[in-house]
Amino acid sequence: MSDKELTKLPGFRDFPPEDFARRSYIQGAWRRVAQRYGFQEYDGPPLESLDLYVEKSGDEIVGQLYNFVDKGDRDVALRPEMTPSLARILAKRSRGMSKPIKWFSMPQLFRYERAQRGRLREHFQWNVDIIGESSVAADAEVLAIAIDGLRELGLTDKDFAARVSDRRLLTALLLGIGVREENLGATFGVIDKIERLPAEKAEQLLVEEAGLENTEIEALKSLLSSTRIDDVTREFGDDSRVAEELHRFRQYTDMLESMGLGDFVELDLRIVRGLAYYTGIVFELFDRKRDLRAICGGGRYDRLLELVGGDPQPAVGFGMGDVVLGELLKEMNLVPEYERSLDYFLVAVSGEEYPAALRLAHQLRDQGHSVAYGLRQQGVTKQMKAAAREGANTVLIIGPDELANGTVLVRDMTSGEQREVQRQEFE
Ligand code: HAM
């Protein structure tokens, strides 16, 4: 045998049962919430052609791709996000489908990132998307699902908030303060990074990369610090394009208010989202303490289906990762203790009762109960310990007397009470 230690790759996780239970707990909540909103579950392949991501996802994700040439000389990549696959799946298929299409998925995704707190090289991501509906109600519905996904896990408006913005509104505002059309893209790029940059560096980039003048930078700073739609309206609402965008944005936040979710929602024009395909309202969910990276991000992307060769379709959705969320749940003590559980454990006192125990065990399994027993002959004490280890609620004991009488001793593991019952009663 080789003495080389086989370790797992950095940024990847094993899921022994305790960790798998945590993952299932989160995914169970996600699935329940999506179904509660009438969404259907789908999936796609984990490996896609490289072309699907180049240009559509944006430079950041393309730089993080796990890509290679397969044995058939195809350029392929492990999926780093689900949205391009969804667009590809629906590109042609959506034509004959009634709208809106409301789909969700929980794929494992792969990004070659520097592994750090909240960032790994694989993660599971809850994707919820509405295709074929341009109304702002679809944007509100999608954010409500993201918020409810976290509420379902016990988090409240004290723990997290959604920072929302709109690329169309920001475009109108930037044009309004004098940013030239050709500088919009670069300005968005700097805004996307602005929170992670020292103030001087941000200003330098706004001048050098985005070509902004000092007066524009001052106006931009005031814009980005606005947290209330009323303030933006007062300051910039005279511009008719801005007013139009503000009207839609207000409808959006009013709907969330009507749903009782207003306390979770904050205007933040610094949210533009790094991915290339967003076209409208965008949002990210963060922990209130701002210790962690974004838990979730999403928005409207009305051009993506067209970009992958399909019919133009309005679309809006989000991705919520399990890594940052897992950190937050742990911090808030919201992860349930892992416990094994079993309906019955059968104890055969000696080898003689083993056939009767097997028979009873399989009758109970056929009835849908979870049942286990020792897989080798051991003393009763050891078998009882095994029953406790497996989390048995009830232990069924068959000894020589019970074997002869057609009975079984039923021991309730919580109360310790024991009674003798005819084995037939379990049939
Ligand atoms: P994203 O912002 O790239 O969006 O990812 C969404 C969430 O996935 C992030 O907020 C984060 O919680 C999690 N995530 C991303 N990368 C990693 C990583 N390396 N390790 C751990 N967690 C990670 C998208 O992927 C869009 N496709 C979402 C979307 C769906 N937009 C519309 N529909």
Tab-separated table of C-alpha atoms and ligand atoms in Angstrom:
chain	number	residue	atom	x	y	z
A	1	MET	CA	0.000	0.000	0.000
A	2	SER	CA	1.229	3.496	-0.771
A	3	ASP	CA	2.118	5.579	2.281
A	4	LYS	CA	0.990	8.720	0.466
A	5	GLU	CA	-1.907	10.205	2.396
A	6	LEU	CA	-5.010	10.678	0.294
A	7	THR	CA	-6.562	13.904	1.492
A	8	LYS	CA	-9.534	15.728	0.080
A	9	LEU	CA	-8.962	18.711	-2.141
A	10	PRO	CA	-8.859	22.170	-0.535
A	11	GLY	CA	-12.229	23.913	-0.548
A	12	PHE	CA	-14.217	20.663	-0.804
A	13	ARG	CA	-16.277	19.093	1.950
A	14	ASP	CA	-17.023	15.578	3.115
A	15	PHE	CA	-20.487	15.016	4.462
A	16	PRO	CA	-20.385	12.407	7.227
A	17	PRO	CA	-23.902	11.867	8.647
A	18	GLU	CA	-23.821	14.780	11.136
A	19	ASP	CA	-22.865	17.201	8.362
A	20	PHE	CA	-25.179	15.583	5.878
A	21	ALA	CA	-28.021	16.071	8.368
A	22	ARG	CA	-27.213	19.794	8.557
A	23	ARG	CA	-27.202	20.008	4.770
A	24	SER	CA	-30.547	18.160	4.545
A	25	TYR	CA	-31.993	20.412	7.219
A	26	ILE	CA	-31.192	23.514	5.165
A	27	GLN	CA	-32.253	21.968	1.869
A	28	GLY	CA	-35.473	20.656	3.431
A	29	ALA	CA	-36.403	24.207	4.450
A	30	TRP	CA	-35.542	25.547	0.981
A	31	ARG	CA	-37.651	22.881	-0.735
A	32	ARG	CA	-40.648	23.439	1.570
A	33	VAL	CA	-40.618	27.189	0.970
A	34	ALA	CA	-40.285	26.871	-2.824
A	35	GLN	CA	-43.167	24.407	-2.905
A	36	ARG	CA	-45.220	26.689	-0.673
A	37	TYR	CA	-44.919	29.325	-3.407
A	38	GLY	CA	-45.915	26.852	-6.138
A	39	PHE	CA	-42.468	26.285	-7.672
A	40	GLN	CA	-41.435	23.063	-9.438
A	41	GLU	CA	-38.058	21.403	-8.892
A	42	TYR	CA	-35.629	20.757	-11.775
A	43	ASP	CA	-31.952	19.945	-12.304
A	44	GLY	CA	-29.394	19.885	-15.091
A	45	PRO	CA	-25.971	18.348	-15.728
A	46	PRO	CA	-23.019	19.333	-13.507
A	47	LEU	CA	-20.779	19.540	-16.587
A	48	GLU	CA	-21.576	22.019	-19.355
A	49	SER	CA	-19.818	23.340	-22.431
A	50	LEU	CA	-17.406	26.146	-21.603
A	51	ASP	CA	-19.146	28.483	-24.043
A	52	LEU	CA	-22.182	28.635	-21.822
A	53	TYR	CA	-20.248	30.738	-19.293
A	54	VAL	CA	-17.813	32.734	-21.394
A	55	GLU	CA	-19.252	36.219	-21.897
A	56	LYS	CA	-22.583	35.364	-20.253
A	57	SER	CA	-21.512	35.108	-16.637
A	58	GLY	CA	-18.839	37.824	-16.603
A	59	ASP	CA	-15.071	37.849	-16.082
A	60	GLU	CA	-15.095	37.093	-12.360
A	61	ILE	CA	-16.814	33.723	-12.703
A	62	VAL	CA	-14.982	32.808	-15.903
A	63	GLY	CA	-11.697	33.308	-14.031
A	64	GLN	CA	-12.911	30.800	-11.416
A	65	LEU	CA	-14.018	28.033	-13.749
A	66	TYR	CA	-13.048	24.414	-13.347
A	67	ASN	CA	-12.630	23.778	-17.051
A	68	PHE	CA	-10.817	21.218	-19.157
A	69	VAL	CA	-10.844	19.537	-22.551
A	70	ASP	CA	-12.710	16.229	-22.419
A	71	LYS	CA	-11.750	13.040	-24.270
A	72	GLY	CA	-13.925	14.087	-27.180
A	73	ASP	CA	-11.953	17.358	-27.503
A	74	ARG	CA	-14.780	19.448	-26.122
A	75	ASP	CA	-14.097	22.495	-23.954
A	76	VAL	CA	-16.142	21.822	-20.843
A	77	ALA	CA	-16.601	23.322	-17.363
A	78	LEU	CA	-18.128	22.209	-14.073
A	79	ARG	CA	-21.100	24.492	-13.488
A	80	PRO	CA	-20.088	27.525	-11.383
A	81	GLU	CA	-23.701	28.757	-11.246
A	82	MET	CA	-27.086	27.470	-12.362
A	83	THR	CA	-28.538	30.428	-14.233
A	84	PRO	CA	-26.833	29.779	-17.610
A	85	SER	CA	-27.972	26.121	-17.479
A	86	LEU	CA	-31.512	27.238	-16.695
A	87	ALA	CA	-31.403	29.668	-19.629
A	88	ARG	CA	-30.083	26.912	-21.898
A	89	ILE	CA	-32.719	24.399	-20.740
A	90	LEU	CA	-35.512	26.903	-21.335
A	91	ALA	CA	-34.073	28.699	-24.378
A	92	LYS	CA	-36.158	26.736	-26.850
A	93	ARG	CA	-38.445	24.768	-24.557
A	94	SER	CA	-40.069	27.836	-23.006
A	95	ARG	CA	-41.830	28.714	-26.287
A	96	GLY	CA	-44.568	26.140	-25.816
A	97	MET	CA	-44.824	26.480	-22.056
A	98	SER	CA	-47.434	28.495	-20.213
A	99	LYS	CA	-45.985	31.423	-18.298
A	100	PRO	CA	-44.822	32.261	-15.794
A	101	ILE	CA	-42.450	29.333	-15.445
A	102	LYS	CA	-41.651	28.977	-11.728
A	103	TRP	CA	-38.735	26.614	-11.173
A	104	PHE	CA	-36.294	25.876	-8.367
A	105	SER	CA	-33.194	23.740	-7.990
A	106	MET	CA	-30.466	22.970	-5.421
A	107	PRO	CA	-27.360	22.189	-7.505
A	108	GLN	CA	-23.824	21.682	-6.260
A	109	LEU	CA	-21.649	24.326	-7.926
A	110	PHE	CA	-17.904	24.594	-8.421
A	111	ARG	CA	-15.749	27.719	-8.414
A	112	TYR	CA	-11.981	27.794	-8.162
A	113	GLU	CA	-11.885	30.493	-5.478
A	114	ARG	CA	-9.425	31.055	-2.690
A	115	ALA	CA	-11.004	29.010	0.078
A	116	GLN	CA	-11.828	31.193	3.103
A	117	ARG	CA	-14.634	31.703	5.614
A	118	GLY	CA	-17.879	31.478	3.649
A	119	ARG	CA	-16.111	30.710	0.381
A	120	LEU	CA	-15.319	27.186	-0.766
A	121	ARG	CA	-14.642	25.527	-4.088
A	122	GLU	CA	-17.969	23.758	-4.061
A	123	HIS	CA	-21.261	24.776	-2.551
A	124	PHE	CA	-24.920	23.950	-2.795
A	125	GLN	CA	-27.040	26.792	-4.036
A	126	TRP	CA	-30.794	27.186	-3.882
A	127	ASN	CA	-31.880	28.683	-7.177
A	128	VAL	CA	-35.375	30.071	-7.545
A	129	ASP	CA	-36.365	31.701	-10.828
A	130	ILE	CA	-39.442	33.028	-12.592
A	131	ILE	CA	-39.245	33.032	-16.394
A	132	GLY	CA	-41.705	34.794	-18.681
A	133	GLU	CA	-42.999	37.503	-16.368
A	134	SER	CA	-41.828	41.103	-16.612
A	135	SER	CA	-44.162	42.491	-13.938
A	136	VAL	CA	-42.526	43.866	-10.817
A	137	ALA	CA	-44.723	41.460	-8.834
A	138	ALA	CA	-42.384	38.670	-10.010
A	139	ASP	CA	-39.394	40.567	-8.566
A	140	ALA	CA	-41.233	40.977	-5.264
A	141	GLU	CA	-42.277	37.305	-5.215
A	142	VAL	CA	-38.692	36.159	-5.744
A	143	LEU	CA	-37.303	38.310	-2.930
A	144	ALA	CA	-40.128	37.183	-0.644
A	145	ILE	CA	-39.116	33.553	-1.254
A	146	ALA	CA	-35.473	34.295	-0.435
A	147	ILE	CA	-36.516	36.016	2.810
A	148	ASP	CA	-38.913	33.208	3.717
A	149	GLY	CA	-36.201	30.631	3.044
A	150	LEU	CA	-34.231	32.203	5.889
A	151	ARG	CA	-37.264	32.764	8.116
A	152	GLU	CA	-38.093	29.070	7.729
A	153	LEU	CA	-34.727	28.333	9.354
A	154	GLY	CA	-35.507	30.550	12.332
A	155	LEU	CA	-33.757	33.770	11.243
A	156	THR	CA	-35.559	37.079	11.768
A	157	ASP	CA	-35.278	40.702	10.624
A	158	LYS	CA	-32.869	41.192	13.531
A	159	ASP	CA	-30.485	38.709	11.929
A	160	PHE	CA	-30.466	39.605	8.233
A	161	ALA	CA	-31.645	42.119	5.656
A	162	ALA	CA	-32.042	42.346	1.906
A	163	ARG	CA	-30.180	45.229	0.282
A	164	VAL	CA	-32.030	46.077	-2.894
A	165	SER	CA	-31.310	48.261	-5.885
A	166	ASP	CA	-32.207	48.531	-9.564
A	167	ARG	CA	-29.709	48.728	-12.384
A	168	ARG	CA	-32.195	50.735	-14.483
A	169	LEU	CA	-32.724	53.220	-11.664
A	170	LEU	CA	-28.996	53.525	-11.053
A	171	THR	CA	-28.420	54.048	-14.789
A	172	ALA	CA	-30.993	56.861	-14.852
A	173	LEU	CA	-29.455	58.400	-11.725
A	174	LEU	CA	-25.917	58.229	-13.093
A	175	LEU	CA	-26.951	59.805	-16.391
A	176	GLY	CA	-28.808	62.409	-14.324
A	177	ILE	CA	-25.669	63.426	-12.431
A	178	GLY	CA	-23.775	63.757	-15.696
A	179	VAL	CA	-22.014	60.398	-16.149
A	180	ARG	CA	-21.625	59.775	-19.865
A	181	GLU	CA	-23.279	56.752	-21.458
A	182	GLU	CA	-19.939	55.241	-22.499
A	183	ASN	CA	-18.675	55.402	-18.899
A	184	LEU	CA	-21.667	53.623	-17.348
A	185	GLY	CA	-20.209	50.102	-17.560
A	186	ALA	CA	-16.929	51.070	-15.895
A	187	THR	CA	-18.786	53.091	-13.234
A	188	PHE	CA	-20.955	50.061	-12.414
A	189	GLY	CA	-17.761	48.004	-12.168
A	190	VAL	CA	-16.269	50.344	-9.558
A	191	ILE	CA	-19.557	50.592	-7.608
A	192	ASP	CA	-19.663	46.795	-7.435
A	193	LYS	CA	-16.293	46.792	-5.657
A	194	ILE	CA	-16.667	50.058	-3.734
A	195	GLU	CA	-17.368	48.533	-0.310
A	196	ARG	CA	-14.206	46.459	-0.453
A	197	LEU	CA	-11.988	49.379	-1.534
A	198	PRO	CA	-10.390	52.141	0.552
A	199	ALA	CA	-12.113	55.475	-0.236
A	200	GLU	CA	-9.079	56.969	-2.032
A	201	LYS	CA	-8.623	53.935	-4.198
A	202	ALA	CA	-12.313	54.017	-5.158
A	203	GLU	CA	-12.036	57.687	-6.143
A	204	GLN	CA	-8.910	56.987	-8.143
A	205	LEU	CA	-10.695	54.229	-10.077
A	206	LEU	CA	-13.723	56.432	-10.655
A	207	VAL	CA	-11.427	58.995	-12.271
A	208	GLU	CA	-9.055	56.675	-14.101
A	209	GLU	CA	-11.295	53.781	-15.109
A	210	ALA	CA	-14.736	55.351	-15.184
A	211	GLY	CA	-13.668	58.817	-16.421
A	212	LEU	CA	-15.718	60.700	-13.807
A	213	GLU	CA	-15.181	64.363	-12.911
A	214	ASN	CA	-14.903	65.497	-9.291
A	215	THR	CA	-18.413	66.962	-9.220
A	216	GLU	CA	-19.805	63.676	-10.525
A	217	ILE	CA	-17.884	61.751	-7.868
A	218	GLU	CA	-19.348	63.961	-5.123
A	219	ALA	CA	-22.882	63.473	-6.493
A	220	LEU	CA	-22.258	59.736	-6.782
A	221	LYS	CA	-21.127	59.527	-3.158
A	222	SER	CA	-24.305	61.237	-1.985
A	223	LEU	CA	-26.349	58.897	-4.169
A	224	LEU	CA	-24.699	55.778	-2.846
A	225	SER	CA	-25.225	56.822	0.748
A	226	SER	CA	-29.010	57.190	0.265
A	227	THR	CA	-30.989	54.585	2.162
A	228	ARG	CA	-34.500	55.950	1.621
A	229	ILE	CA	-36.446	56.131	-1.604
A	230	ASP	CA	-37.990	59.410	-0.387
A	231	ASP	CA	-34.551	61.023	-0.157
A	232	VAL	CA	-33.624	59.890	-3.661
A	233	THR	CA	-36.979	61.158	-4.937
A	234	ARG	CA	-36.519	64.531	-3.273
A	235	GLU	CA	-33.008	64.968	-4.586
A	236	PHE	CA	-33.217	63.421	-8.048
A	237	GLY	CA	-36.933	62.826	-8.755
A	238	ASP	CA	-37.360	65.834	-11.080
A	239	ASP	CA	-35.588	63.955	-13.838
A	240	SER	CA	-38.400	62.177	-15.747
A	241	ARG	CA	-36.375	58.994	-16.381
A	242	VAL	CA	-35.419	58.771	-12.740
A	243	ALA	CA	-39.042	59.402	-11.715
A	244	GLU	CA	-40.248	56.553	-13.920
A	245	GLU	CA	-37.714	54.115	-12.483
A	246	LEU	CA	-38.467	55.265	-8.943
A	247	HIS	CA	-42.157	54.628	-9.522
A	248	ARG	CA	-41.515	50.971	-10.365
A	249	PHE	CA	-39.063	50.592	-7.525
A	250	ARG	CA	-41.602	51.964	-5.090
A	251	GLN	CA	-44.211	49.493	-6.343
A	252	TYR	CA	-41.698	46.748	-5.606
A	253	THR	CA	-40.999	47.830	-2.048
A	254	ASP	CA	-44.721	48.535	-1.441
A	255	MET	CA	-45.533	44.940	-2.399
A	256	LEU	CA	-42.949	43.597	0.024
A	257	GLU	CA	-44.400	45.907	2.659
A	258	SER	CA	-47.885	44.490	1.967
A	259	MET	CA	-46.527	40.981	2.480
A	260	GLY	CA	-45.311	42.053	5.919
A	261	LEU	CA	-41.673	41.808	4.863
A	262	GLY	CA	-40.881	45.530	4.783
A	263	ASP	CA	-38.541	45.324	7.775
A	264	PHE	CA	-36.262	43.002	5.863
A	265	VAL	CA	-35.762	45.373	2.916
A	266	GLU	CA	-33.289	48.258	2.583
A	267	LEU	CA	-32.470	50.458	-0.393
A	268	ASP	CA	-28.771	50.279	-1.185
A	269	LEU	CA	-27.612	51.603	-4.530
A	270	ARG	CA	-24.161	50.078	-4.028
A	271	ILE	CA	-25.647	46.675	-4.885
A	272	VAL	CA	-25.135	46.204	-8.621
A	273	ARG	CA	-24.120	42.482	-8.679
A	274	GLY	CA	-20.949	41.285	-10.356
A	275	LEU	CA	-22.581	38.929	-12.822
A	276	ALA	CA	-22.866	40.355	-16.319
A	277	TYR	CA	-26.453	39.444	-17.149
A	278	TYR	CA	-28.543	41.458	-14.665
A	279	THR	CA	-30.785	44.122	-16.207
A	280	GLY	CA	-33.150	45.419	-13.495
A	281	ILE	CA	-33.873	45.074	-9.807
A	282	VAL	CA	-30.976	43.367	-7.999
A	283	PHE	CA	-30.564	42.328	-4.383
A	284	GLU	CA	-28.289	40.658	-1.876
A	285	LEU	CA	-29.059	39.274	1.564
A	286	PHE	CA	-26.567	39.903	4.355
A	287	ASP	CA	-26.322	39.175	8.066
A	288	ARG	CA	-27.126	42.343	10.036
A	289	LYS	CA	-23.776	42.315	11.809
A	290	ARG	CA	-22.093	42.293	8.422
A	291	ASP	CA	-19.554	39.720	9.618
A	292	LEU	CA	-20.171	37.447	6.678
A	293	ARG	CA	-20.268	37.643	2.912
A	294	ALA	CA	-23.563	37.693	1.030
A	295	ILE	CA	-25.901	34.820	1.895
A	296	CYS	CA	-27.843	35.232	-1.305
A	297	GLY	CA	-27.841	37.278	-4.489
A	298	GLY	CA	-30.156	37.700	-7.407
A	299	GLY	CA	-32.161	39.948	-9.623
A	300	ARG	CA	-33.745	40.433	-13.008
A	301	TYR	CA	-31.968	39.225	-16.144
A	302	ASP	CA	-34.246	39.842	-19.115
A	303	ARG	CA	-31.653	39.245	-21.862
A	304	LEU	CA	-30.024	35.946	-20.885
A	305	LEU	CA	-32.304	33.488	-22.676
A	306	GLU	CA	-31.755	35.426	-25.872
A	307	LEU	CA	-27.989	35.418	-25.268
A	308	VAL	CA	-27.947	31.619	-25.180
A	309	GLY	CA	-29.838	31.437	-28.465
A	310	GLY	CA	-33.410	31.268	-27.225
A	311	ASP	CA	-36.507	33.392	-27.436
A	312	PRO	CA	-36.322	36.619	-25.475
A	313	GLN	CA	-37.946	36.032	-22.099
A	314	PRO	CA	-38.060	38.227	-19.024
A	315	ALA	CA	-36.525	36.437	-16.059
A	316	VAL	CA	-35.819	37.021	-12.396
A	317	GLY	CA	-34.333	34.828	-9.680
A	318	PHE	CA	-31.704	34.304	-7.012
A	319	GLY	CA	-29.066	31.928	-5.729
A	320	MET	CA	-28.639	31.253	-1.992
A	321	GLY	CA	-25.557	29.323	-0.915
A	322	ASP	CA	-25.376	26.825	1.934
A	323	VAL	CA	-21.910	27.857	3.173
A	324	VAL	CA	-22.461	31.404	4.458
A	325	LEU	CA	-25.932	30.425	5.622
A	326	GLY	CA	-24.477	27.457	7.531
A	327	GLU	CA	-22.030	29.822	9.288
A	328	LEU	CA	-24.829	32.188	10.278
A	329	LEU	CA	-27.088	29.405	11.573
A	330	LYS	CA	-24.237	28.017	13.631
A	331	GLU	CA	-23.501	31.458	15.074
A	332	MET	CA	-27.174	31.953	15.995
A	333	ASN	CA	-27.439	28.440	17.472
A	334	LEU	CA	-30.154	27.553	15.012
A	335	VAL	CA	-28.814	24.210	13.874
A	336	PRO	CA	-30.668	21.366	15.573
A	337	GLU	CA	-28.594	18.852	17.487
A	338	TYR	CA	-27.894	15.773	15.399
A	339	GLU	CA	-29.709	12.726	16.734
A	340	ARG	CA	-30.098	9.274	15.321
A	341	SER	CA	-33.567	7.860	15.491
A	342	LEU	CA	-35.106	4.472	14.959
A	343	ASP	CA	-38.608	3.144	15.651
A	344	TYR	CA	-37.530	-0.322	16.817
A	345	PHE	CA	-34.384	-2.245	17.725
A	346	LEU	CA	-34.722	-6.016	18.060
A	347	VAL	CA	-32.827	-7.942	20.679
A	348	ALA	CA	-32.470	-11.716	20.395
A	349	VAL	CA	-31.305	-13.000	23.782
A	350	SER	CA	-29.477	-15.990	22.280
A	351	GLY	CA	-28.883	-17.310	18.758
A	352	GLU	CA	-32.069	-19.399	19.065
A	353	GLU	CA	-34.418	-16.396	18.750
A	354	TYR	CA	-32.622	-14.843	15.802
A	355	PRO	CA	-34.986	-16.257	13.099
A	356	ALA	CA	-38.045	-15.012	15.018
A	357	ALA	CA	-36.404	-11.598	15.473
A	358	LEU	CA	-35.594	-11.365	11.753
A	359	ARG	CA	-39.162	-12.285	10.875
A	360	LEU	CA	-40.608	-9.625	13.182
A	361	ALA	CA	-38.095	-7.008	12.012
A	362	HIS	CA	-39.056	-7.512	8.380
A	363	GLN	CA	-42.765	-7.459	9.123
A	364	LEU	CA	-42.279	-4.090	10.819
A	365	ARG	CA	-40.144	-2.756	7.961
A	366	ASP	CA	-42.836	-3.819	5.498
A	367	GLN	CA	-45.247	-1.713	7.549
A	368	GLY	CA	-42.952	1.273	7.033
A	369	HIS	CA	-41.187	1.363	10.405
A	370	SER	CA	-37.450	1.886	10.782
A	371	VAL	CA	-35.953	-1.199	12.375
A	372	ALA	CA	-32.441	-2.467	13.168
A	373	TYR	CA	-30.845	-5.306	15.117
A	374	GLY	CA	-27.334	-6.546	15.904
A	375	LEU	CA	-25.630	-8.073	12.918
A	376	ARG	CA	-23.719	-10.540	15.052
A	377	GLN	CA	-24.594	-12.546	18.146
A	378	GLN	CA	-23.808	-10.518	21.258
A	379	GLY	CA	-24.904	-10.392	24.892
A	380	VAL	CA	-28.103	-8.533	25.811
A	381	THR	CA	-26.233	-5.597	27.426
A	382	LYS	CA	-24.262	-4.953	24.250
A	383	GLN	CA	-27.410	-5.193	22.164
A	384	MET	CA	-29.184	-2.702	24.440
A	385	LYS	CA	-26.238	-0.317	24.081
A	386	ALA	CA	-26.428	-0.648	20.314
A	387	ALA	CA	-30.162	0.117	20.500
A	388	ALA	CA	-29.449	3.315	22.446
A	389	ARG	CA	-26.663	4.297	20.019
A	390	GLU	CA	-28.989	3.983	17.057
A	391	GLY	CA	-31.607	6.118	18.805
A	392	ALA	CA	-34.250	3.379	19.160
A	393	ASN	CA	-37.529	4.552	20.652
A	394	THR	CA	-38.641	1.020	21.422
A	395	VAL	CA	-36.679	-2.181	21.938
A	396	LEU	CA	-38.336	-5.529	21.207
A	397	ILE	CA	-36.735	-8.376	23.148
A	398	ILE	CA	-37.200	-12.040	22.347
A	399	GLY	CA	-35.757	-14.543	24.835
A	400	PRO	CA	-36.364	-18.307	25.262
A	401	ASP	CA	-39.689	-17.774	27.130
A	402	GLU	CA	-41.019	-15.288	24.587
A	403	LEU	CA	-39.937	-17.583	21.769
A	404	ALA	CA	-41.878	-20.446	23.322
A	405	ASN	CA	-44.961	-18.280	24.115
A	406	GLY	CA	-45.190	-16.427	20.755
A	407	THR	CA	-44.640	-13.119	22.592
A	408	VAL	CA	-42.135	-10.270	22.696
A	409	LEU	CA	-41.027	-7.886	25.462
A	410	VAL	CA	-41.725	-4.317	24.432
A	411	ARG	CA	-39.462	-1.830	26.194
A	412	ASP	CA	-40.121	1.888	25.904
A	413	MET	CA	-36.666	3.474	25.881
A	414	THR	CA	-37.858	6.813	27.241
A	415	SER	CA	-39.902	5.624	30.223
A	416	GLY	CA	-38.084	2.304	30.708
A	417	GLU	CA	-41.472	0.575	30.958
A	418	GLN	CA	-41.654	-2.971	29.716
A	419	ARG	CA	-44.617	-5.203	28.853
A	420	GLU	CA	-45.159	-8.553	27.187
A	421	VAL	CA	-47.168	-8.550	23.957
A	422	GLN	CA	-48.228	-11.281	21.502
A	423	ARG	CA	-45.964	-11.151	18.410
A	424	GLN	CA	-49.100	-11.539	16.256
A	425	GLU	CA	-50.143	-8.036	17.318
A	426	PHE	CA	-47.337	-6.638	15.163
A	427	GLU	CA	-48.438	-8.527	12.038
B	1	HAM	P1	-23.849	34.625	-6.890
B	1	HAM	O1	-23.968	35.943	-6.204
B	1	HAM	O2	-22.611	34.376	-7.663
B	1	HAM	O3	-25.123	34.495	-7.832
B	1	HAM	O4	-24.021	33.469	-5.822
B	1	HAM	C1	-25.131	33.430	-4.963
B	1	HAM	C2	-24.737	32.995	-3.568
B	1	HAM	O5	-24.045	31.746	-3.630
B	1	HAM	C3	-23.753	33.912	-2.866
B	1	HAM	O6	-24.426	34.962	-2.222
B	1	HAM	C4	-23.076	32.973	-1.869
B	1	HAM	O7	-23.861	32.783	-0.697
B	1	HAM	C5	-23.080	31.668	-2.617
B	1	HAM	N1	-21.744	31.410	-3.189
B	1	HAM	C6	-21.243	31.850	-4.352
B	1	HAM	N2	-19.984	31.429	-4.526
B	1	HAM	C7	-19.657	30.694	-3.437
B	1	HAM	C8	-18.508	29.971	-3.007
B	1	HAM	N3	-17.398	29.918	-3.737
B	1	HAM	N4	-18.550	29.343	-1.817
B	1	HAM	C9	-19.666	29.375	-1.049
B	1	HAM	N5	-20.779	30.023	-1.411
B	1	HAM	C10	-20.796	30.678	-2.579
B	1	HAM	C11	-25.325	33.502	-8.725
B	1	HAM	O8	-24.687	32.474	-8.748
B	1	HAM	C12	-26.526	33.716	-9.618
B	1	HAM	N6	-26.500	32.716	-10.678
B	1	HAM	C13	-27.813	33.683	-8.811
B	1	HAM	C14	-29.052	33.843	-9.624
B	1	HAM	C15	-30.018	32.911	-9.861
B	1	HAM	N7	-29.409	34.950	-10.241
B	1	HAM	C16	-30.577	34.728	-10.873
B	1	HAM	N8	-30.947	33.493	-10.656
